[in-house]
CSV table of C-alpha atoms in Angstrom, one decimal:
chain,number,residue,atom,x,y,z
B,24,MET,CA,-0.2,-0.1,-0.1
B,25,ALA,CA,3.1,2.4,1.1
B,26,GLY,CA,4.3,1.7,-2.7
B,27,GLN,CA,1.3,2.5,-4.5
B,28,ILE,CA,0.6,6.1,-2.4
B,29,PHE,CA,4.2,6.5,-2.8
B,30,VAL,CA,3.2,6.4,-7.0
B,31,ILE,CA,-0.1,8.4,-6.3
B,32,PHE,CA,1.8,11.1,-5.3
B,33,GLU,CA,4.8,11.2,-7.5
B,34,HIS,CA,1.9,11.5,-10.4
B,35,SER,CA,0.5,13.9,-8.9
B,36,LYS,CA,3.8,16.4,-8.5
B,37,HIS,CA,4.5,15.3,-12.2
B,38,HIS,CA,1.3,16.1,-13.3
B,39,LYS,CA,0.4,19.8,-11.2
B,40,GLN,CA,4.1,21.1,-13.6
B,41,PRO,CA,3.4,23.8,-15.4
B,42,ARG,CA,3.7,23.2,-19.1
B,43,PRO,CA,4.0,25.4,-22.3
B,44,CYS,CA,0.8,26.5,-23.3
B,45,ARG,CA,-0.1,24.5,-26.2
B,46,ALA,CA,-1.0,28.0,-28.8
B,47,PHE,CA,2.7,29.1,-27.3
B,48,GLU,CA,4.1,25.6,-28.7
B,49,SER,CA,2.3,26.0,-32.1
B,50,PHE,CA,3.3,29.8,-32.6
B,51,GLN,CA,6.8,28.3,-31.8
B,52,ARG,CA,7.0,26.3,-34.4
B,53,GLU,CA,5.5,28.4,-37.0
B,54,SER,CA,8.2,30.9,-36.4
B,55,GLU,CA,10.3,28.3,-37.1
B,56,ASP,CA,8.8,27.2,-40.2
B,57,MET,CA,8.1,31.0,-41.8
B,58,VAL,CA,10.6,31.6,-44.8
B,59,PHE,CA,9.7,35.1,-46.0
B,60,GLU,CA,8.4,38.5,-44.3
B,61,SER,CA,4.9,38.2,-46.5
B,62,ASP,CA,4.7,34.5,-44.6
B,63,VAL,CA,5.0,36.2,-41.2
B,64,MET,CA,2.2,38.6,-42.1
B,65,THR,CA,-0.4,36.5,-43.2
B,66,THR,CA,0.2,33.4,-40.6
B,67,LEU,CA,1.9,34.8,-37.9
B,68,PHE,CA,1.0,38.6,-37.5
B,69,PRO,CA,-2.8,37.8,-36.6
B,70,ARG,CA,-2.0,36.0,-34.4
B,71,LEU,CA,0.0,38.5,-32.9
B,72,CYS,CA,-3.0,40.9,-33.1
B,73,GLY,CA,-5.5,39.6,-31.8
B,74,THR,CA,-9.0,40.9,-32.6
B,75,SER,CA,-9.6,44.5,-32.3
B,76,ASP,CA,-11.5,47.5,-33.4
B,77,ILE,CA,-9.2,49.9,-33.7
B,78,THR,CA,-8.8,51.6,-37.6
B,79,SER,CA,-5.5,49.7,-39.0
B,80,LYS,CA,-3.6,49.1,-42.3
B,81,GLN,CA,-0.3,47.5,-43.8
B,82,ASN,CA,2.3,48.3,-45.9
B,83,VAL,CA,0.7,51.7,-46.9
B,84,LEU,CA,3.3,54.6,-47.8
B,85,PHE,CA,2.8,58.2,-46.5
B,86,THR,CA,2.7,59.9,-49.0
B,87,GLU,CA,1.2,63.1,-47.8
B,88,LEU,CA,3.5,63.8,-44.8
B,89,GLU,CA,6.2,66.4,-44.4
B,90,PRO,CA,9.6,65.0,-44.3
B,91,ILE,CA,10.8,65.0,-40.6
B,92,THR,CA,15.0,66.0,-41.9
B,93,ASP,CA,15.0,67.1,-45.5
B,94,ASP,CA,12.9,66.8,-48.7
B,95,ASN,CA,15.2,64.0,-49.6
B,96,ALA,CA,14.3,61.7,-46.7
B,97,VAL,CA,12.4,58.1,-47.5
B,98,LYS,CA,9.1,58.0,-46.9
B,99,PRO,CA,7.5,55.7,-43.8
B,100,LYS,CA,6.2,52.6,-45.1
B,101,PRO,CA,5.3,50.2,-41.7
B,102,ASP,CA,4.8,46.9,-41.8
B,103,PHE,CA,1.6,48.1,-39.8
B,104,PHE,CA,-0.1,50.6,-38.0
B,105,ASP,CA,-3.1,51.9,-36.4
B,106,GLY,CA,-4.2,55.2,-35.3
B,107,ALA,CA,-7.6,57.1,-36.0
B,108,CYS,CA,-10.9,57.5,-37.9
B,109,LEU,CA,-10.7,60.6,-40.2
B,110,ARG,CA,-14.1,61.1,-38.9
B,111,ASP,CA,-12.8,61.4,-35.8
B,112,LEU,CA,-11.0,64.2,-36.5
B,113,SER,CA,-13.1,68.1,-36.9
B,114,MET,CA,-13.0,69.9,-40.1
B,115,GLU,CA,-11.1,72.2,-38.9
B,116,LEU,CA,-8.4,69.8,-38.0
B,117,ARG,CA,-8.8,68.3,-41.3
B,118,THR,CA,-8.5,71.3,-43.2
B,119,ASP,CA,-6.0,73.1,-41.2
B,120,GLU,CA,-3.1,72.5,-44.2
B,121,ASP,CA,0.1,72.1,-41.3
B,122,LEU,CA,-1.8,70.1,-39.2
B,123,ARG,CA,-2.6,67.9,-42.2
B,124,SER,CA,0.5,67.7,-43.2
B,125,THR,CA,2.0,66.1,-40.2
B,126,VAL,CA,-1.4,63.7,-38.9
B,127,ILE,CA,-2.9,62.6,-42.3
B,128,PRO,CA,-0.6,60.5,-44.2
B,129,THR,CA,-2.4,59.6,-47.3
B,130,LYS,CA,-5.3,61.1,-49.1
B,131,HIS,CA,-6.7,57.4,-48.7
B,132,PRO,CA,-10.1,58.4,-46.3
B,133,SER,CA,-9.9,54.9,-44.8
B,134,VAL,CA,-6.4,55.3,-43.7
B,135,PRO,CA,-6.0,56.2,-40.0
B,136,VAL,CA,-4.9,59.4,-39.0
B,137,ALA,CA,-2.7,59.9,-36.3
B,138,PRO,CA,-0.9,57.1,-36.4
B,139,ASN,CA,0.6,56.2,-33.4
B,140,PHE,CA,1.1,52.2,-33.1
B,141,PHE,CA,3.7,50.7,-35.4
B,142,LEU,CA,5.0,47.5,-36.2
B,143,GLU,CA,7.9,46.2,-38.1
B,144,VAL,CA,8.6,42.3,-38.8
B,145,LYS,CA,11.3,40.3,-40.5
B,146,GLY,CA,11.7,36.9,-41.3
B,147,PRO,CA,14.2,34.3,-40.4
B,148,ASP,CA,16.8,35.7,-42.2
B,149,GLY,CA,16.1,39.9,-42.3
B,150,ASN,CA,18.2,41.6,-39.8
B,151,ALA,CA,16.5,42.3,-36.6
B,152,ALA,CA,18.5,45.7,-36.4
B,153,VAL,CA,16.8,47.1,-39.1
B,154,ALA,CA,13.6,46.5,-37.9
B,155,GLN,CA,14.2,48.4,-35.1
B,156,ARG,CA,15.5,51.5,-36.8
B,157,GLN,CA,12.3,51.1,-39.5
B,158,ALA,CA,10.6,51.1,-35.8
B,159,CYS,CA,12.2,54.2,-34.6
B,160,TYR,CA,11.7,55.8,-38.1
B,161,ASP,CA,7.9,55.3,-37.8
B,162,GLY,CA,7.6,56.4,-34.2
B,163,ALA,CA,9.2,59.9,-35.0
B,164,TYR,CA,6.7,60.5,-37.6
B,165,GLY,CA,4.0,59.2,-34.9
B,166,VAL,CA,5.3,61.0,-31.6
B,167,ARG,CA,5.2,64.7,-34.2
B,168,ALA,CA,1.3,63.6,-35.2
B,169,MET,CA,0.9,63.4,-31.5
B,170,HIS,CA,2.4,66.9,-30.3
B,171,ASP,CA,1.0,67.8,-32.8
B,172,LEU,CA,-2.4,67.3,-31.8
B,173,GLN,CA,-1.7,68.2,-28.5
B,174,ASN,CA,-0.3,71.5,-29.0
B,175,TYR,CA,-2.8,73.1,-31.4
B,176,ARG,CA,-3.6,76.5,-31.7
B,177,GLY,CA,-1.1,76.5,-28.2
B,178,VAL,CA,0.9,79.5,-27.8
B,179,GLU,CA,3.9,77.9,-26.5
B,180,LEU,CA,4.9,74.3,-27.3
B,181,ALA,CA,4.4,71.9,-24.2
B,182,TYR,CA,6.5,68.9,-23.3
B,183,ASP,CA,4.8,66.6,-20.5
B,184,GLY,CA,7.9,63.9,-21.2
B,185,ASN,CA,4.8,61.0,-21.7
B,186,ALA,CA,4.7,58.4,-24.2
B,187,TYR,CA,1.7,58.7,-26.7
B,188,THR,CA,3.1,56.8,-29.3
B,189,PHE,CA,4.2,53.0,-29.5
B,190,SER,CA,6.5,50.9,-31.7
B,191,SER,CA,7.0,47.1,-32.0
B,192,THR,CA,8.7,44.7,-33.7
B,193,PHE,CA,9.3,40.8,-34.2
B,194,HIS,CA,11.9,38.8,-35.6
B,195,ALA,CA,10.3,35.2,-36.5
B,196,GLY,CA,14.2,33.7,-36.8
B,197,THR,CA,14.2,34.1,-32.6
B,198,GLY,CA,10.5,34.4,-32.6
B,199,THR,CA,11.7,37.8,-30.6
B,200,LEU,CA,8.7,40.5,-29.9
B,201,GLN,CA,9.9,44.2,-28.7
B,202,LEU,CA,8.2,47.0,-28.0
B,203,TYR,CA,9.1,50.4,-28.0
B,204,SER,CA,7.6,53.7,-26.9
B,205,HIS,CA,8.3,57.4,-28.6
B,206,HIS,CA,8.6,60.7,-27.2
B,207,VAL,CA,9.1,64.2,-27.8
B,208,THR,CA,11.4,66.9,-25.4
B,209,PRO,CA,12.1,70.4,-25.9
B,210,PRO,CA,15.2,71.4,-28.5
B,211,SER,CA,18.1,71.6,-27.3
B,212,THR,CA,19.5,74.7,-28.9
B,213,VAL,CA,16.7,78.1,-29.7
B,214,ASP,CA,16.9,77.1,-33.2
B,215,GLY,CA,16.3,73.6,-33.4
B,216,PRO,CA,13.5,71.1,-33.5
B,217,PRO,CA,11.9,69.2,-30.9
B,218,GLU,CA,13.7,66.1,-30.0
B,219,ARG,CA,12.3,62.9,-30.4
B,220,HIS,CA,13.4,59.7,-28.5
B,221,MET,CA,13.0,56.0,-27.9
B,222,ALA,CA,13.2,53.5,-25.6
B,223,GLN,CA,12.9,49.9,-25.5
B,224,ALA,CA,9.8,48.7,-22.8
B,225,GLY,CA,11.3,47.2,-19.4
B,226,ALA,CA,15.2,48.0,-20.2
B,227,ASN,CA,16.8,49.7,-17.3
C-alpha cells in the first residue's frame, strides 16, 4: 500500500508541473517555419494582434507627410500601423494645412490618421537591427503627429515627457517581440526642432 501511495504522489507532482501553453508551442513551431517576411504577416501577424476594432492598415506608403529631415528623406511605409479614423478629426483639424502635413499620412479616407502604433517584422533571414531602425523612424513621425495635435492652437509648445506613440518589432528567426515607446522633448538649441526619443520597454 505504501508503494502505491508513493506512486500516486509522484504522479500527482508530475501532473501539477507547469507545461508550456499549446498555443505558444504552436506559435513557436510556425515561427521557425517562416521563410519570407510576407509569411510572417500572413500567418503569424494575426495571432500577434488578436482582434481589435482600432482602425489599422498594412504596408501603406505615407505620401502626404512632411519629411522630418529634408525633402530627400525616405517616406515611411510601416508593415502595420493603427490610429484614428479620419471622421474622428474635426473639420477644422482636417482642413488645417499645417496639421494635415504631420497628421494625415495619405489622401485615402479609409487610412488611419494620427498614427501612433507601428509594427515592423522580419523573416528568419531579416535583420533585427534594420527592423528596430524602421520602428524608430516610424515612431518619429507618430510622435510628431501626437505632439502637434496636443499643441494645436497653443501659444507655446508644451512637453510633458509622456509617451503617446509606441512601436514594436518581431523577428521570426528568433521569435523575438520587442516593444518601444516614443516621446518628445524640447529642442536642445534655440532654433532647433523638438527632439524625439525611443526607449525599449523594460530596459533599464
